[in-house]
Amino acid sequence: MEDDDRSKKPRVKSWAEPFKIKMVEPLKMTTRAEREVALRDAGYNTFLLRSEDVYIDLLTDSGTNAMSDRQWAGMMLGDEAYAGSRNFYHLEAAVQEIYGYRHLVPTHQGRGAEHILSKILISPGDIVPGNMYFTTTRLHQELAGGTFVDVIIDEAHDPKSEHPFKGNVDLVKLRRVIDEHGSQKIPYVCIATTVNMAGGQPISLANLREVRELCDAHGIRIIHDPTRVAENAYFIKEREPGCEQMSIAEIVRALCDLTDGCTMSAKKDALVNIGGFLALNDDDLFDKARNLVVVYEGLHTYGGMAGRDMEAVAIGLHESVEFEHIKARVGQVAYLGHKLQDIGVPVVLPIGGHGVFLDALAFLPHLDQDVYPAQALAAEIYLESGVRAMERGNVSSGRDPATGMNRRPKLELVRLTLPRRVYTQAHMDVTAESVAEVHDRRASVKGLRMVYEPPQLRFFQARFEPIG
Ligand code: P61
């Protein structure tokens, strides 16, 4: 009989990478004694480690991707003309086709685009609502005289909530901000797909449609941060009723079509090592952005990128919306996340698109937030095995400009971020085992004291000492 035990078990379907490896970069293994010296020299800040002292580098997925042979071939076709490079027009065509925005202003990376956008749209005293802050995005808003207001749903701040769309905007919160300040004070609403600081969590198409309706009723623009929009589209396809049959490209396009322009870091989804852009539908805004890009970045047909880099971005954008690629990418993150969950390590749920986020408050409940548990945990994981992670908590969040106090965000996280197409499943196993070792001796992990604090984006260069 067919009806045996096997037929009752849910069938697990494996995923695999839709590529094979044709060039490798050797990694250096270090001893614990060597890592102790490296960590002390780096002031217990993983941003200050030398890459050659790192074994598995999960600091970021930004600019750490492996390019395809097609992208490398494109690099050889770089047209390095100062003005009117052929590669600019390829990139413009890719942005128009995949994202649907009309005008392109290239920049050297995402924050270059944020700088220009904030300068042209924000006036002192303005309010910018958004689905959670991102460090560079909020800083540029503040430098232009604006104030960021978080309007993401409450579930996004709860690591344990398994809401499928923790990137959603709370319409009640957004309406309240509009009522309180008036639409004249709100140059735009900032929408990220996915939401990095919430743990790589997606926004739903239905929610963005509602945001669009509300913004239309008040004449407010929506500016999109599509840095990880392909990952967001994958989650929509998996989770949002009615979207199962849509392609990743169709979902990406539907998200972009609900917004008026974007600031993009091409270093993530677009599968390159450097690049970014601003894209806008409005002719007048485009004119202003084009005038400013020549001041801060470079001529409007390269904006800080070499021709070859623009070609790699153009090709990478097309690859980013291939289903098998994005399925394997998100699948690898889920593999690591579920492994850690099985071991009993507290992680942000659901597992995000670009990394696994450890809940440092639950991991190290004996440490107060002002001795920086996530910073201490990232340092300890490096010491254990040479795996490099990133703090995303009280250090990253910085000080409240009004009170000068640490912001003490609800999310105190360590991010294990996966570069695209770089590491293998065995690397994921080693990473999970390293975190498990630290978890076993978690009660002995001590907090840190900040001994050097830069005034802006302090997490990049701050230095620490162990307490006790
Ligand atoms: C990252 F620790 N992300 O996640 P740029 N928007 C979004 C980003 O994720 C992003 C930028 C804009 C980085 C690099 C990084 O606090 C940090 O091309 C959603 O890096 O200028 C960057 O794009 C900015 C790491 C940035 C950080 C700021 O690792």
CSV table of C-alpha atoms and ligand atoms in Angstrom, one decimal:
chain,number,residue,atom,x,y,z
A,1,MET,CA,0.0,0.0,0.0
A,2,GLU,CA,1.1,3.5,-0.8
A,3,ASP,CA,-0.6,4.7,2.4
A,4,ASP,CA,2.4,4.3,4.7
A,5,ASP,CA,4.0,6.6,7.2
A,6,ARG,CA,6.1,8.3,4.5
A,7,SER,CA,3.0,9.7,2.7
A,8,LYS,CA,1.9,11.4,5.9
A,9,LYS,CA,5.1,13.4,6.5
A,10,PRO,CA,5.1,16.8,4.9
A,11,ARG,CA,7.6,16.7,2.0
A,12,VAL,CA,10.6,19.0,2.6
A,13,LYS,CA,11.8,20.6,-0.6
A,14,SER,CA,15.4,21.6,-0.7
A,15,TRP,CA,16.5,24.7,-2.5
A,16,ALA,CA,19.9,25.1,-4.1
A,17,GLU,CA,21.9,28.0,-5.6
A,18,PRO,CA,21.3,28.6,-9.3
A,19,PHE,CA,25.0,29.0,-10.0
A,20,LYS,CA,28.3,27.1,-9.6
A,21,ILE,CA,31.6,28.6,-8.3
A,22,LYS,CA,34.3,29.4,-10.7
A,23,MET,CA,36.7,31.6,-8.7
A,24,VAL,CA,37.5,31.4,-5.0
A,25,GLU,CA,39.1,33.7,-2.5
A,26,PRO,CA,41.0,31.9,0.3
A,27,LEU,CA,40.1,32.7,3.9
A,28,LYS,CA,42.5,33.1,6.8
A,29,MET,CA,41.9,31.0,9.9
A,30,THR,CA,43.0,32.7,13.2
A,31,THR,CA,43.7,31.4,16.7
A,32,ARG,CA,41.8,32.7,19.7
A,33,ALA,CA,44.9,34.4,20.9
A,34,GLU,CA,45.2,36.3,17.6
A,35,ARG,CA,41.6,37.3,17.7
A,36,GLU,CA,41.9,38.6,21.3
A,37,VAL,CA,44.7,41.0,20.1
A,38,ALA,CA,42.7,42.0,16.9
A,39,LEU,CA,39.6,42.7,18.9
A,40,ARG,CA,41.4,44.8,21.5
A,41,ASP,CA,43.2,46.7,18.8
A,42,ALA,CA,39.7,47.3,17.2
A,43,GLY,CA,38.3,48.8,20.4
A,44,TYR,CA,35.8,45.9,20.6
A,45,ASN,CA,34.1,47.3,17.5
A,46,THR,CA,33.7,44.8,14.6
A,47,PHE,CA,33.7,47.8,12.1
A,48,LEU,CA,37.3,48.4,13.1
A,49,LEU,CA,38.6,44.9,12.5
A,50,ARG,CA,40.9,44.2,9.6
A,51,SER,CA,39.1,42.0,7.1
A,52,GLU,CA,42.1,39.7,6.9
A,53,ASP,CA,41.5,38.9,10.6
A,54,VAL,CA,38.0,37.7,9.9
A,55,TYR,CA,37.0,34.2,8.9
A,56,ILE,CA,33.4,34.4,7.9
A,57,ASP,CA,32.4,38.0,7.3
A,58,LEU,CA,28.7,38.6,8.1
A,59,LEU,CA,29.2,42.3,8.9
A,60,THR,CA,27.1,43.3,6.0
A,61,ASP,CA,25.5,42.4,2.7
A,62,SER,CA,26.5,45.8,1.4
A,63,GLY,CA,29.0,45.8,-1.5
A,64,THR,CA,30.1,42.3,-0.4
A,65,ASN,CA,28.2,40.4,-3.2
A,66,ALA,CA,29.8,38.0,-5.7
A,67,MET,CA,29.2,39.3,-9.2
A,68,SER,CA,28.2,37.0,-12.0
A,69,ASP,CA,30.3,36.2,-15.1
A,70,ARG,CA,27.9,38.4,-17.0
A,71,GLN,CA,28.6,41.3,-14.7
A,72,TRP,CA,32.3,40.8,-15.0
A,73,ALA,CA,32.0,40.7,-18.8
A,74,GLY,CA,30.0,43.9,-18.5
A,75,MET,CA,32.9,45.5,-16.5
A,76,MET,CA,35.1,45.0,-19.6
A,77,LEU,CA,32.7,47.1,-21.6
A,78,GLY,CA,33.1,50.1,-19.4
A,79,ASP,CA,32.8,53.4,-21.4
A,80,GLU,CA,34.9,55.7,-19.2
A,81,ALA,CA,34.0,58.9,-21.0
A,82,TYR,CA,33.5,61.9,-18.6
A,83,ALA,CA,30.2,62.7,-20.2
A,84,GLY,CA,27.5,60.6,-21.8
A,85,SER,CA,28.9,57.1,-21.1
A,86,ARG,CA,27.1,54.3,-22.9
A,87,ASN,CA,26.8,52.5,-19.6
A,88,PHE,CA,24.8,55.3,-18.1
A,89,TYR,CA,22.2,54.8,-20.8
A,90,HIS,CA,22.1,51.0,-20.1
A,91,LEU,CA,21.6,51.8,-16.4
A,92,GLU,CA,18.9,54.3,-17.1
A,93,ALA,CA,17.1,51.8,-19.3
A,94,ALA,CA,17.4,49.1,-16.6
A,95,VAL,CA,16.0,51.4,-13.9
A,96,GLN,CA,13.1,52.5,-16.2
A,97,GLU,CA,12.3,48.9,-17.1
A,98,ILE,CA,12.6,47.2,-13.7
A,99,TYR,CA,11.6,50.0,-11.3
A,100,GLY,CA,9.6,52.1,-13.7
A,101,TYR,CA,10.9,55.5,-12.6
A,102,ARG,CA,11.4,58.0,-15.4
A,103,HIS,CA,14.6,59.9,-14.5
A,104,LEU,CA,17.9,58.6,-13.2
A,105,VAL,CA,20.6,60.5,-11.2
A,106,PRO,CA,23.5,58.1,-10.5
A,107,THR,CA,25.4,58.5,-7.2
A,108,HIS,CA,28.4,56.8,-5.6
A,109,GLN,CA,26.2,54.9,-3.2
A,110,GLY,CA,22.9,55.1,-1.3
A,111,ARG,CA,23.8,57.9,1.1
A,112,GLY,CA,24.9,60.1,-1.9
A,113,ALA,CA,21.3,59.8,-3.1
A,114,GLU,CA,19.9,60.4,0.4
A,115,HIS,CA,22.0,63.6,0.7
A,116,ILE,CA,20.8,65.1,-2.5
A,117,LEU,CA,17.1,64.1,-2.0
A,118,SER,CA,17.1,65.5,1.6
A,119,LYS,CA,18.7,68.8,0.3
A,120,ILE,CA,16.1,69.3,-2.4
A,121,LEU,CA,13.0,68.2,-0.5
A,122,ILE,CA,13.4,69.0,3.2
A,123,SER,CA,13.2,72.5,4.8
A,124,PRO,CA,14.1,73.2,8.4
A,125,GLY,CA,11.2,72.2,10.7
A,126,ASP,CA,9.9,69.6,8.3
A,127,ILE,CA,8.7,66.2,9.5
A,128,VAL,CA,9.6,62.9,7.6
A,129,PRO,CA,7.5,59.9,8.6
A,130,GLY,CA,8.9,56.5,7.7
A,131,ASN,CA,8.6,52.8,8.3
A,132,MET,CA,11.4,52.7,10.9
A,133,TYR,CA,14.7,54.7,10.7
A,134,PHE,CA,17.8,53.8,8.9
A,135,THR,CA,21.0,55.4,10.2
A,136,THR,CA,22.2,57.3,7.1
A,137,THR,CA,18.7,58.1,5.9
A,138,ARG,CA,17.7,59.7,9.2
A,139,LEU,CA,21.0,61.5,9.5
A,140,HIS,CA,20.6,63.2,6.1
A,141,GLN,CA,17.0,64.1,7.0
A,142,GLU,CA,18.3,65.7,10.2
A,143,LEU,CA,21.2,67.5,8.6
A,144,ALA,CA,18.7,69.1,6.2
A,145,GLY,CA,16.7,70.4,9.2
A,146,GLY,CA,14.0,67.7,9.3
A,147,THR,CA,12.8,65.3,12.0
A,148,PHE,CA,12.2,61.7,11.3
A,149,VAL,CA,9.0,60.2,12.8
A,150,ASP,CA,8.6,56.4,13.1
A,151,VAL,CA,5.2,55.2,11.8
A,152,ILE,CA,5.9,51.5,11.5
A,153,ILE,CA,3.4,49.1,13.1
A,154,ASP,CA,4.2,48.2,16.8
A,155,GLU,CA,4.9,44.6,15.9
A,156,ALA,CA,8.1,45.7,14.1
A,157,HIS,CA,9.6,46.6,17.5
A,158,ASP,CA,8.8,43.2,19.0
A,159,PRO,CA,11.4,40.6,18.1
A,160,LYS,CA,8.9,37.8,19.0
A,161,SER,CA,6.0,38.9,16.9
A,162,GLU,CA,5.6,36.7,13.9
A,163,HIS,CA,3.5,39.3,11.9
A,164,PRO,CA,4.2,38.4,8.2
A,165,PHE,CA,4.6,42.1,7.2
A,166,LYS,CA,6.5,43.8,10.0
A,167,GLY,CA,7.5,46.5,7.6
A,168,ASN,CA,3.9,47.8,7.3
A,169,VAL,CA,3.0,51.4,8.1
A,170,ASP,CA,0.5,51.9,10.9
A,171,LEU,CA,-2.1,54.1,9.1
A,172,VAL,CA,-3.4,55.5,12.4
A,173,LYS,CA,0.1,56.7,13.4
A,174,LEU,CA,0.6,58.3,9.9
A,175,ARG,CA,-2.8,60.0,10.0
A,176,ARG,CA,-2.0,61.3,13.5
A,177,VAL,CA,1.3,62.8,12.2
A,178,ILE,CA,-0.5,64.4,9.3
A,179,ASP,CA,-3.2,65.9,11.5
A,180,GLU,CA,-0.7,67.2,14.0
A,181,HIS,CA,1.8,68.8,11.7
A,182,GLY,CA,-0.2,69.4,8.5
A,183,SER,CA,0.7,68.1,5.0
A,184,GLN,CA,2.7,71.3,4.3
A,185,LYS,CA,5.3,70.2,6.8
A,186,ILE,CA,5.6,66.7,5.4
A,187,PRO,CA,7.7,66.8,2.2
A,188,TYR,CA,7.4,63.0,1.8
A,189,VAL,CA,6.8,59.7,3.5
A,190,CYS,CA,9.8,57.5,3.4
A,191,ILE,CA,9.1,53.8,2.6
A,192,ALA,CA,11.8,51.1,2.8
A,193,THR,CA,11.4,47.6,1.2
A,194,THR,CA,12.5,45.6,3.2
A,195,VAL,CA,13.0,47.3,6.6
A,196,ASN,CA,16.7,46.8,7.6
A,197,MET,CA,16.6,47.8,11.2
A,198,ALA,CA,13.4,45.8,11.9
A,199,GLY,CA,15.3,42.6,10.8
A,200,GLY,CA,14.9,42.7,7.0
A,201,GLN,CA,11.1,42.6,7.3
A,202,PRO,CA,8.8,43.3,4.3
A,203,ILE,CA,5.9,45.7,3.7
A,204,SER,CA,2.8,44.3,1.9
A,205,LEU,CA,1.5,45.6,-1.3
A,206,ALA,CA,-1.9,46.1,0.3
A,207,ASN,CA,-0.4,48.3,3.0
A,208,LEU,CA,1.5,50.4,0.6
A,209,ARG,CA,-1.6,50.9,-1.5
A,210,GLU,CA,-3.3,52.3,1.7
A,211,VAL,CA,-0.4,54.5,2.4
A,212,ARG,CA,-0.6,55.8,-1.2
A,213,GLU,CA,-4.4,56.5,-0.8
A,214,LEU,CA,-3.8,58.5,2.4
A,215,CYS,CA,-0.8,60.4,0.9
A,216,ASP,CA,-2.8,61.2,-2.3
A,217,ALA,CA,-5.6,62.6,-0.2
A,218,HIS,CA,-3.2,65.0,1.4
A,219,GLY,CA,-0.9,65.7,-1.6
A,220,ILE,CA,2.2,64.1,0.0
A,221,ARG,CA,4.9,62.3,-2.0
A,222,ILE,CA,6.2,58.8,-1.2
A,223,ILE,CA,9.9,58.3,-1.6
A,224,HIS,CA,11.0,54.6,-1.8
A,225,ASP,CA,14.2,53.0,-0.5
A,226,PRO,CA,14.2,49.9,-2.7
A,227,THR,CA,17.7,48.8,-1.5
A,228,ARG,CA,16.3,45.3,-0.8
A,229,VAL,CA,13.0,45.4,-2.8
A,230,ALA,CA,13.6,42.0,-4.6
A,231,GLU,CA,13.7,40.3,-1.1
A,232,ASN,CA,10.5,42.2,-0.2
A,233,ALA,CA,8.9,41.0,-3.4
A,234,TYR,CA,9.8,37.4,-2.6
A,235,PHE,CA,8.1,37.6,0.8
A,236,ILE,CA,5.0,39.1,-0.9
A,237,LYS,CA,4.9,36.3,-3.4
A,238,GLU,CA,5.2,33.8,-0.5
A,239,ARG,CA,2.8,35.4,2.0
A,240,GLU,CA,0.4,37.9,0.5
A,241,PRO,CA,-3.0,36.5,-0.7
A,242,GLY,CA,-3.5,37.1,-4.4
A,243,CYS,CA,0.2,37.6,-5.2
A,244,GLU,CA,1.2,33.9,-5.5
A,245,GLN,CA,1.1,34.0,-9.3
A,246,MET,CA,2.9,37.3,-9.8
A,247,SER,CA,6.6,37.2,-10.9
A,248,ILE,CA,9.2,38.9,-8.7
A,249,ALA,CA,9.6,41.5,-11.4
A,250,GLU,CA,5.9,42.3,-11.4
A,251,ILE,CA,5.8,42.7,-7.7
A,252,VAL,CA,8.9,44.9,-7.7
A,253,ARG,CA,7.3,47.1,-10.4
A,254,ALA,CA,4.0,47.2,-8.5
A,255,LEU,CA,5.7,48.4,-5.3
A,256,CYS,CA,7.7,51.1,-7.2
A,257,ASP,CA,4.6,52.2,-9.1
A,258,LEU,CA,3.0,53.2,-5.8
A,259,THR,CA,5.8,55.6,-5.1
A,260,ASP,CA,7.2,58.9,-6.6
A,261,GLY,CA,10.9,58.2,-6.7
A,262,CYS,CA,13.6,56.4,-4.8
A,263,THR,CA,17.0,56.6,-3.2
A,264,MET,CA,18.9,53.4,-3.9
A,265,SER,CA,22.0,51.7,-2.6
A,266,ALA,CA,22.9,49.4,-5.4
A,267,LYS,CA,25.4,47.6,-3.1
A,268,LYS,CA,22.7,45.2,-1.9
A,269,ASP,CA,20.0,43.8,-4.2
A,270,ALA,CA,21.8,44.9,-7.4
A,271,LEU,CA,24.6,42.5,-6.7
A,272,VAL,CA,27.6,44.8,-7.1
A,273,ASN,CA,30.4,46.2,-4.9
A,274,ILE,CA,29.7,49.9,-5.3
A,275,GLY,CA,27.0,52.2,-6.7
A,276,GLY,CA,23.7,53.9,-6.1
A,277,PHE,CA,21.2,56.3,-7.6
A,278,LEU,CA,18.3,58.6,-7.1
A,279,ALA,CA,15.4,58.1,-9.4
A,280,LEU,CA,12.4,60.5,-9.8
A,281,ASN,CA,9.2,60.8,-11.8
A,282,ASP,CA,8.8,64.6,-11.4
A,283,ASP,CA,10.5,66.7,-14.0
A,284,ASP,CA,11.2,69.7,-11.8
A,285,LEU,CA,12.6,67.6,-8.9
A,286,PHE,CA,14.8,65.8,-11.4
A,287,ASP,CA,16.1,69.1,-12.6
A,288,LYS,CA,17.1,70.1,-9.1
A,289,ALA,CA,18.7,66.8,-8.3
A,290,ARG,CA,20.7,66.9,-11.5
A,291,ASN,CA,21.9,70.4,-10.6
A,292,LEU,CA,23.1,69.2,-7.2
A,293,VAL,CA,24.7,65.9,-8.2
A,294,VAL,CA,27.4,67.8,-10.1
A,295,VAL,CA,28.3,69.6,-6.8
A,296,TYR,CA,28.5,66.6,-4.6
A,297,GLU,CA,29.0,63.5,-6.7
A,298,GLY,CA,30.1,64.0,-10.3
A,299,LEU,CA,28.6,64.8,-13.7
A,300,HIS,CA,24.9,63.7,-14.0
A,301,THR,CA,25.9,60.8,-16.3
A,302,TYR,CA,28.2,59.1,-13.8
A,303,GLY,CA,27.5,60.6,-10.4
A,304,GLY,CA,30.6,59.1,-8.8
A,305,MET,CA,30.5,55.7,-10.5
A,306,ALA,CA,32.9,54.5,-13.2
A,307,GLY,CA,31.3,53.5,-16.5
A,308,ARG,CA,32.1,49.8,-15.8
A,309,ASP,CA,30.4,50.0,-12.4
A,310,MET,CA,27.2,51.4,-14.0
A,311,GLU,CA,27.2,48.5,-16.4
A,312,ALA,CA,27.6,46.0,-13.5
A,313,VAL,CA,24.6,47.6,-11.7
A,314,ALA,CA,22.5,47.5,-14.9
A,315,ILE,CA,23.1,43.8,-15.3
A,316,GLY,CA,22.8,43.1,-11.6
A,317,LEU,CA,19.3,44.8,-11.5
A,318,HIS,CA,18.1,42.3,-14.1
A,319,GLU,CA,19.6,39.3,-12.1
A,320,SER,CA,18.1,40.6,-8.9
A,321,VAL,CA,14.5,39.8,-10.0
A,322,GLU,CA,15.2,36.3,-11.2
A,323,PHE,CA,13.1,34.0,-9.1
A,324,GLU,CA,15.6,31.2,-8.6
A,325,HIS,CA,18.2,33.7,-7.4
A,326,ILE,CA,16.0,35.4,-4.9
A,327,LYS,CA,14.6,32.1,-3.6
A,328,ALA,CA,18.1,30.7,-2.9
A,329,ARG,CA,19.2,34.0,-1.4
A,330,VAL,CA,16.3,34.2,1.1
A,331,GLY,CA,16.5,30.4,1.5
A,332,GLN,CA,20.1,30.6,2.7
A,333,VAL,CA,19.2,33.2,5.3
A,334,ALA,CA,16.2,31.1,6.5
A,335,TYR,CA,18.5,28.0,6.7
A,336,LEU,CA,20.8,29.8,9.2
A,337,GLY,CA,17.9,31.4,11.0
A,338,HIS,CA,16.1,28.1,11.6
A,339,LYS,CA,19.3,26.4,12.7
A,340,LEU,CA,19.8,29.0,15.3
A,341,GLN,CA,16.2,28.8,16.4
A,342,ASP,CA,16.5,25.0,16.8
A,343,ILE,CA,19.5,25.5,19.1
A,344,GLY,CA,17.4,27.8,21.2
A,345,VAL,CA,19.1,31.1,20.3
A,346,PRO,CA,16.7,34.0,20.5
A,347,VAL,CA,16.3,35.5,17.0
A,348,VAL,CA,14.0,38.1,15.4
A,349,LEU,CA,11.0,36.4,13.9
A,350,PRO,CA,10.1,35.9,11.1
A,351,ILE,CA,13.6,35.3,9.7
A,352,GLY,CA,14.4,38.4,7.5
A,353,GLY,CA,15.5,38.7,4.0
A,354,HIS,CA,19.2,39.7,4.3
A,355,GLY,CA,20.3,38.4,7.6
A,356,VAL,CA,19.5,36.7,10.9
A,357,PHE,CA,19.1,39.1,13.8
A,358,LEU,CA,20.0,37.9,17.3
A,359,ASP,CA,17.9,39.4,20.1
A,360,ALA,CA,20.7,40.5,22.4
A,361,LEU,CA,18.4,41.6,25.3
A,362,ALA,CA,17.0,38.0,25.4
A,363,PHE,CA,20.4,36.5,24.8
A,364,LEU,CA,22.2,38.5,27.6
A,365,PRO,CA,19.4,39.5,30.0
A,366,HIS,CA,21.9,40.3,32.7
A,367,LEU,CA,23.2,43.3,30.8
A,368,ASP,CA,21.7,46.8,30.9
A,369,GLN,CA,21.3,48.5,27.5
A,370,ASP,CA,23.8,51.2,28.5
A,371,VAL,CA,26.6,48.6,28.7
A,372,TYR,CA,25.7,47.7,25.1
A,373,PRO,CA,24.7,44.0,25.0
A,374,ALA,CA,24.6,43.8,21.2
A,375,GLN,CA,28.0,45.3,20.9
A,376,ALA,CA,29.3,42.9,23.5
A,377,LEU,CA,27.7,39.9,21.8
A,378,ALA,CA,29.1,40.8,18.4
A,379,ALA,CA,32.6,41.0,20.0
A,380,GLU,CA,32.1,37.7,21.8
A,381,ILE,CA,31.0,35.9,18.6
A,382,TYR,CA,34.2,37.2,16.8
A,383,LEU,CA,36.4,36.0,19.7
A,384,GLU,CA,34.7,32.6,19.6
A,385,SER,CA,35.3,31.8,15.9
A,386,GLY,CA,36.3,34.7,13.7
A,387,VAL,CA,32.7,35.2,12.5
A,388,ARG,CA,32.1,39.0,12.2
A,389,ALA,CA,28.6,40.4,12.9
A,390,MET,CA,27.2,43.9,13.4
A,391,GLU,CA,25.7,45.7,16.3
A,392,ARG,CA,22.2,47.1,15.6
A,393,GLY,CA,21.0,48.5,18.9
A,394,ASN,CA,21.8,51.2,21.4
A,395,VAL,CA,25.1,52.1,19.8
A,396,SER,CA,23.7,52.3,16.2
A,397,SER,CA,20.6,54.2,17.4
A,398,GLY,CA,22.8,57.1,18.8
A,399,ARG,CA,21.7,59.9,21.1
A,400,ASP,CA,18.4,61.8,21.0
A,401,PRO,CA,19.4,65.3,19.7
A,402,ALA,CA,16.9,66.9,22.1
A,403,THR,CA,18.0,65.1,25.4
A,404,GLY,CA,21.5,64.0,24.5
A,405,MET,CA,20.7,60.6,26.0
A,406,ASN,CA,21.2,57.2,24.4
A,407,ARG,CA,18.0,56.3,22.6
A,408,ARG,CA,17.8,52.8,24.1
A,409,PRO,CA,15.8,51.4,21.2
A,410,LYS,CA,13.4,48.5,21.8
A,411,LEU,CA,15.4,46.4,19.4
A,412,GLU,CA,18.9,45.5,20.7
A,413,LEU,CA,20.2,43.2,17.9
A,414,VAL,CA,23.2,41.6,16.5
A,415,ARG,CA,22.9,41.1,12.7
A,416,LEU,CA,24.5,38.1,11.0
A,417,THR,CA,24.2,39.5,7.4
A,418,LEU,CA,24.6,37.3,4.4
A,419,PRO,CA,26.5,38.6,1.4
A,420,ARG,CA,24.8,37.4,-1.8
A,421,ARG,CA,26.3,34.3,-3.6
A,422,VAL,CA,29.4,34.3,-1.4
A,423,TYR,CA,29.2,31.7,1.4
A,424,THR,CA,28.2,28.0,1.4
A,425,GLN,CA,25.8,26.0,3.6
A,426,ALA,CA,28.9,24.7,5.5
A,427,HIS,CA,29.8,28.3,6.4
A,428,MET,CA,26.2,28.6,7.8
A,429,ASP,CA,26.7,25.5,9.9
A,430,VAL,CA,30.0,26.8,11.3
A,431,THR,CA,28.3,30.2,12.1
A,432,ALA,CA,25.4,28.5,13.9
A,433,GLU,CA,27.8,26.4,15.9
A,434,SER,CA,29.9,29.4,16.9
A,435,VAL,CA,26.8,31.3,18.1
A,436,ALA,CA,25.7,28.2,20.0
A,437,GLU,CA,29.1,28.1,21.9
A,438,VAL,CA,28.6,31.7,23.0
A,439,HIS,CA,25.0,30.9,23.9
A,440,ASP,CA,26.2,28.1,26.2
A,441,ARG,CA,28.4,30.4,28.2
A,442,ARG,CA,26.2,33.5,27.9
A,443,ALA,CA,26.0,34.2,31.6
A,444,SER,CA,29.8,35.0,31.6
A,445,VAL,CA,29.6,37.7,28.9
A,446,LYS,CA,30.4,41.1,30.2
A,447,GLY,CA,29.2,44.5,29.1
A,448,LEU,CA,31.2,47.3,27.4
A,449,ARG,CA,32.0,50.9,28.2
A,450,MET,CA,32.3,53.4,25.3
A,451,VAL,CA,35.6,55.2,25.6
A,452,TYR,CA,35.5,57.1,22.2
A,453,GLU,CA,32.3,58.4,20.7
A,454,PRO,CA,32.2,60.2,17.3
A,455,PRO,CA,29.5,62.8,17.0
A,456,GLN,CA,27.7,61.3,14.0
A,457,LEU,CA,27.0,57.6,13.0
A,458,ARG,CA,29.0,56.7,16.1
A,459,PHE,CA,28.8,53.0,15.6
A,460,PHE,CA,31.2,53.0,12.7
A,461,GLN,CA,34.2,54.3,14.7
A,462,ALA,CA,33.3,54.1,18.4
A,463,ARG,CA,35.8,52.3,20.7
A,464,PHE,CA,35.0,50.3,23.8
A,465,GLU,CA,36.5,48.6,26.8
A,466,PRO,CA,35.2,45.6,28.7
A,467,ILE,CA,33.7,46.3,32.1
A,468,GLY,CA,35.1,44.4,35.0
B,1,P61,C1,24.1,47.8,5.7
B,1,P61,F1,26.0,50.0,9.7
B,1,P61,N1,23.1,49.6,4.5
B,1,P61,O1,22.9,47.5,5.9
B,1,P61,P1,25.0,53.1,1.3
B,1,P61,N2,19.2,52.3,2.9
B,1,P61,C2,19.3,51.1,3.4
B,1,P61,C3,20.5,50.5,3.7
B,1,P61,O2,20.6,49.3,4.2
B,1,P61,C4,21.7,51.3,3.4
B,1,P61,C5,21.6,52.6,2.9
B,1,P61,C6,20.4,53.1,2.6
B,1,P61,C7,24.3,49.1,4.9
B,1,P61,C8,25.6,49.7,4.9
B,1,P61,C9,25.7,50.5,6.2
B,1,P61,O3,24.6,52.2,9.8
B,1,P61,C10,25.1,51.7,8.6
B,1,P61,O4,25.2,52.5,-0.1
B,1,P61,C11,18.0,50.4,3.7
B,1,P61,O5,25.7,52.2,2.3
B,1,P61,O6,25.4,54.5,1.4
B,1,P61,C12,23.0,50.8,3.8
B,1,P61,O7,23.4,53.0,1.5
B,1,P61,C13,22.8,53.4,2.6
B,1,P61,C14,26.0,49.9,7.4
B,1,P61,C15,25.2,51.8,6.2
B,1,P61,C16,25.8,50.5,8.6
B,1,P61,C17,24.9,52.4,7.5
B,1,P61,O8,25.1,47.2,6.1
